[in-house]
XYZ file of C-alpha atoms in Angstrom:
304
model
C 50.439 -32.092 -32.145
C 47.936 -31.887 -34.987
C 49.664 -31.756 -38.327
C 47.651 -30.094 -41.110
C 45.942 -32.600 -43.457
C 44.445 -29.790 -45.445
C 46.905 -26.904 -44.809
C 45.454 -23.440 -44.413
C 48.159 -21.938 -42.179
C 49.122 -19.301 -44.684
C 47.273 -17.146 -47.190
C 48.116 -19.487 -49.977
C 45.471 -21.969 -48.541
C 47.090 -24.634 -50.706
C 45.446 -27.577 -48.939
C 48.491 -29.848 -48.801
C 48.113 -33.072 -46.852
C 51.152 -32.398 -44.769
C 50.216 -35.039 -42.277
C 50.728 -37.575 -45.015
C 54.037 -35.945 -46.070
C 52.777 -33.837 -48.879
C 54.703 -30.606 -49.216
C 52.932 -27.259 -49.428
C 53.478 -24.180 -51.645
C 55.886 -23.037 -48.851
C 58.029 -26.185 -49.312
C 57.042 -27.543 -45.741
C 55.938 -31.096 -45.157
C 55.573 -33.327 -41.994
C 59.021 -32.715 -40.628
C 60.288 -29.425 -39.003
C 63.365 -27.986 -40.661
C 65.414 -25.038 -39.475
C 68.644 -23.599 -40.802
C 70.303 -21.513 -38.194
C 69.920 -20.574 -34.364
C 72.301 -17.921 -33.070
C 72.693 -14.417 -31.682
C 71.942 -11.903 -34.338
C 73.316 -8.463 -34.086
C 71.800 -6.683 -36.986
C 68.069 -6.319 -36.192
C 66.566 -3.042 -35.069
C 68.494 -1.663 -32.009
C 65.506 -2.211 -29.758
C 65.769 -5.935 -30.334
C 69.370 -6.610 -30.765
C 71.015 -3.643 -29.030
C 74.411 -2.227 -29.955
C 76.052 -4.361 -32.663
C 79.095 -4.519 -30.368
C 77.099 -5.914 -27.536
C 77.527 -9.732 -26.918
C 73.809 -10.374 -26.352
C 71.961 -9.659 -29.669
C 68.552 -11.190 -30.658
C 68.287 -14.995 -30.260
C 67.270 -15.741 -33.800
C 66.017 -18.965 -35.245
C 65.714 -19.242 -39.105
C 63.121 -21.701 -40.528
C 63.298 -23.495 -43.701
C 60.577 -22.578 -46.299
C 58.282 -19.534 -47.005
C 54.925 -18.851 -48.338
C 56.296 -16.016 -50.525
C 58.559 -16.283 -53.651
C 60.486 -13.029 -53.472
C 62.783 -12.734 -56.435
C 65.218 -10.708 -54.319
C 65.205 -12.750 -51.051
C 68.495 -12.589 -49.309
C 67.625 -15.795 -47.533
C 66.733 -17.693 -50.626
C 68.861 -20.781 -49.804
C 66.463 -21.514 -46.901
C 63.391 -19.847 -47.980
C 63.187 -21.221 -51.432
C 65.831 -23.934 -51.921
C 65.086 -25.984 -48.795
C 68.374 -25.640 -46.950
C 67.900 -26.815 -43.314
C 68.133 -29.653 -40.915
C 65.249 -31.781 -39.549
C 64.518 -31.423 -35.867
C 61.739 -32.219 -33.523
C 59.582 -29.790 -31.358
C 61.440 -31.006 -28.426
C 64.839 -30.089 -29.917
C 63.435 -26.711 -30.882
C 62.402 -26.147 -27.267
C 65.994 -26.996 -26.230
C 67.320 -24.451 -28.818
C 65.107 -21.737 -27.319
C 66.471 -22.397 -23.857
C 70.020 -22.575 -25.155
C 69.542 -19.102 -26.650
C 68.140 -17.748 -23.381
C 71.276 -19.293 -21.526
C 73.622 -17.201 -23.893
C 71.964 -13.992 -22.613
C 69.793 -12.957 -25.543
C 67.222 -10.181 -25.048
C 64.389 -12.066 -26.993
C 63.583 -14.967 -28.962
C 63.357 -14.147 -32.567
C 61.587 -16.531 -34.995
C 62.088 -15.982 -38.665
C 59.506 -17.084 -41.156
C 57.912 -19.645 -38.858
C 54.227 -19.825 -39.889
C 54.533 -22.972 -42.038
C 55.685 -24.642 -38.793
C 52.959 -23.200 -36.541
C 52.051 -26.514 -34.760
C 55.730 -27.234 -33.982
C 56.300 -23.601 -32.875
C 53.495 -23.533 -30.222
C 54.447 -26.903 -28.904
C 58.073 -25.939 -28.479
C 57.152 -22.679 -26.856
C 54.878 -24.546 -24.298
C 57.617 -26.955 -23.555
C 60.210 -24.295 -23.172
C 58.133 -22.161 -20.975
C 57.347 -25.032 -18.733
C 61.181 -25.385 -18.390
C 61.851 -21.832 -17.690
C 61.754 -19.738 -20.913
C 61.067 -16.102 -19.997
C 62.124 -14.191 -23.085
C 59.794 -11.988 -25.178
C 59.012 -13.685 -28.377
C 59.504 -11.857 -31.582
C 57.603 -13.080 -34.672
C 59.605 -12.072 -37.737
C 57.396 -12.286 -40.783
C 57.106 -11.120 -44.333
C 53.702 -9.776 -43.431
C 51.866 -12.349 -45.522
C 49.740 -13.935 -42.771
C 46.224 -14.767 -42.301
C 44.217 -13.046 -39.527
C 43.392 -16.540 -38.066
C 47.222 -17.280 -37.753
C 47.821 -13.905 -36.046
C 45.054 -14.717 -33.557
C 46.315 -18.136 -33.003
C 49.643 -16.720 -31.766
C 47.973 -14.539 -29.104
C 49.670 -15.383 -25.803
C 52.697 -16.706 -27.731
C 53.984 -13.552 -29.462
C 54.973 -10.475 -27.654
C 56.544 -8.521 -30.559
C 55.545 -8.552 -34.106
C 58.410 -7.724 -36.678
C 56.504 -7.533 -39.863
C 57.310 -6.517 -43.317
C 54.853 -4.359 -45.273
C 56.338 -4.869 -48.693
C 54.014 -3.544 -51.338
C 51.036 -1.360 -51.923
C 50.572 -2.482 -55.552
C 49.106 -5.945 -56.231
C 50.848 -5.926 -59.671
C 54.300 -5.366 -58.119
C 53.503 -7.915 -55.409
C 52.583 -10.435 -58.121
C 55.794 -9.652 -60.191
C 58.336 -9.865 -57.379
C 56.644 -12.238 -54.786
C 54.115 -14.155 -56.708
C 51.363 -12.924 -54.448
C 49.039 -10.319 -55.996
C 46.875 -10.434 -52.787
C 49.864 -9.433 -50.632
C 48.767 -5.661 -50.049
C 45.238 -6.704 -48.792
C 46.562 -9.749 -46.661
C 49.219 -7.697 -45.067
C 46.901 -4.827 -44.268
C 44.496 -7.187 -42.603
C 47.264 -8.997 -40.770
C 49.197 -5.929 -39.344
C 45.825 -4.421 -38.285
C 45.271 -7.487 -36.078
C 48.770 -7.434 -34.916
C 48.230 -3.797 -33.729
C 44.963 -4.415 -32.045
C 46.091 -7.658 -30.521
C 49.511 -6.418 -29.189
C 48.979 -2.775 -28.514
C 51.378 0.153 -28.267
C 55.127 -0.396 -27.908
C 56.364 -1.090 -24.375
C 60.183 -0.728 -23.726
C 62.231 -1.680 -20.754
C 64.735 0.462 -18.946
C 67.482 -0.428 -21.335
C 65.535 0.596 -24.420
C 64.644 -2.933 -25.505
C 61.199 -3.584 -26.833
C 59.097 -5.827 -24.616
C 55.846 -5.692 -26.501
C 54.481 -4.021 -29.661
C 54.723 -4.061 -33.365
C 57.627 -3.061 -35.608
C 56.577 -2.518 -39.358
C 59.368 -2.796 -41.723
C 59.636 -1.667 -45.307
C 62.420 -2.229 -47.671
C 62.827 0.405 -50.293
C 63.299 -1.291 -53.766
C 65.245 0.389 -56.698
C 62.942 2.047 -59.116
C 59.786 1.691 -56.921
C 59.884 4.601 -54.534
C 56.311 5.640 -55.392
C 55.135 2.205 -54.133
C 57.070 2.740 -51.043
C 55.299 5.997 -50.394
C 52.028 4.344 -50.972
C 53.051 1.682 -48.271
C 53.739 4.434 -45.839
C 50.387 6.027 -46.432
C 48.648 2.647 -45.682
C 50.841 2.307 -42.577
C 49.671 5.789 -41.428
C 45.998 4.856 -42.167
C 46.333 1.708 -39.949
C 47.781 3.772 -37.174
C 44.940 6.232 -37.324
C 42.269 3.520 -37.766
C 43.321 1.385 -34.823
C 44.658 4.195 -32.529
C 47.653 1.979 -31.920
C 51.230 3.258 -32.533
C 53.880 1.034 -33.890
C 57.674 1.291 -34.544
C 58.482 2.110 -38.196
C 61.571 0.771 -39.788
C 62.430 2.132 -43.192
C 65.291 0.154 -44.849
C 67.819 0.958 -47.543
C 69.717 -2.340 -47.443
C 68.356 -3.754 -50.694
C 71.069 -5.949 -52.396
C 70.256 -7.781 -55.820
C 70.323 -11.338 -54.589
C 68.760 -14.418 -56.073
C 66.707 -13.671 -59.292
C 66.375 -9.914 -58.577
C 68.209 -8.780 -61.828
C 65.580 -10.889 -63.921
C 62.878 -8.550 -62.598
C 64.769 -5.292 -63.214
C 66.261 -4.996 -59.715
C 69.876 -5.258 -60.700
C 71.138 -2.244 -58.696
C 70.979 -0.792 -55.230
C 68.699 1.987 -54.134
C 70.007 5.495 -54.820
C 70.406 8.127 -52.143
C 67.825 10.132 -53.978
C 65.294 7.224 -54.001
C 65.789 6.575 -50.384
C 65.732 10.185 -49.186
C 62.451 10.631 -51.175
C 60.833 7.882 -49.113
C 62.301 9.157 -45.936
C 60.893 12.615 -46.570
C 57.548 11.056 -47.096
C 57.742 9.158 -43.759
C 58.599 12.362 -42.018
C 55.765 14.310 -43.725
C 53.421 11.470 -42.366
C 54.831 11.674 -38.855
C 56.315 8.228 -39.054
C 59.418 9.258 -37.176
C 59.402 7.294 -33.877
C 61.412 4.356 -35.368
C 64.516 3.639 -37.487
C 65.971 4.723 -40.853
C 69.012 3.089 -42.193
C 72.277 4.375 -43.473
C 73.083 3.635 -47.121
C 76.036 1.640 -45.973
C 73.547 -1.096 -44.791
C 73.335 -2.434 -48.323
C 76.162 -4.988 -47.919
C 76.289 -8.712 -48.241
C 77.803 -9.169 -44.842
C 74.431 -8.152 -43.181
C 73.070 -11.689 -44.408
C 74.070 -14.462 -41.871
C 75.788 -17.643 -42.948
C 73.301 -20.490 -43.153
C 75.694 -23.078 -41.881
C 73.069 -24.932 -39.436
C 74.750 -23.294 -36.493
C 73.054 -24.056 -33.311
C 70.629 -26.672 -34.881
């Protein structure tokens, strides 16, 4: 495994010498950390099935993140460093353990800062019988080079498209370049992976899911994101599964940036109507009841 000595894995391009133990902007250094590995029942139905089903999506949450979203529901692991040190060999074992539990897929959450460990663990696990589709669960803030490097490893991209406005992206996630970066990354995901392919049970085997979380007071930016998504679909000629979410809950430092409330029914319906008008209907829209704290898993190092 080659550890970065001038890290360029994410769009921050911070240049940290992680091989020497220096931590990057994302918080990652020379040792892999993960916070939870378990069956997750609250992803899109084509990934985790019915919430009452025992299978779920085999989800591994990794420590650290290249974004600094003020409202992150996973802030304890993404920004505060919660996690346990493990090796690539142990990660491969975790993948196989999730497969043995009957999961429908392997779901890697915010994994890019650990890319050398991820690919090594997937190689090891596949050599030992891993056959699950791999879901790459990302905030959408990825370089095109990283997306390309995961060709052959990732079957399903589960990507956020958070903002259309650079100013809003800077205010809420400290990433003014987010719209341009996400646009280029998702374009590559679509071209690289192709149109959605489902199995006989309705589970996604290959393709791209594009998520967007509607934020209180920012429905116009949400509509602009939907227009960008529609433009990508037309430009590439590749369909994707849209997932429009209403589950915003004011976690972490959200209130400091004017996000002290949940999305109203009017705001969410306005965005849903825009999606319908654009023809982005072959996907998912949430009930307002999804905005509850229990949808956030406990980060208790389960399975690590």
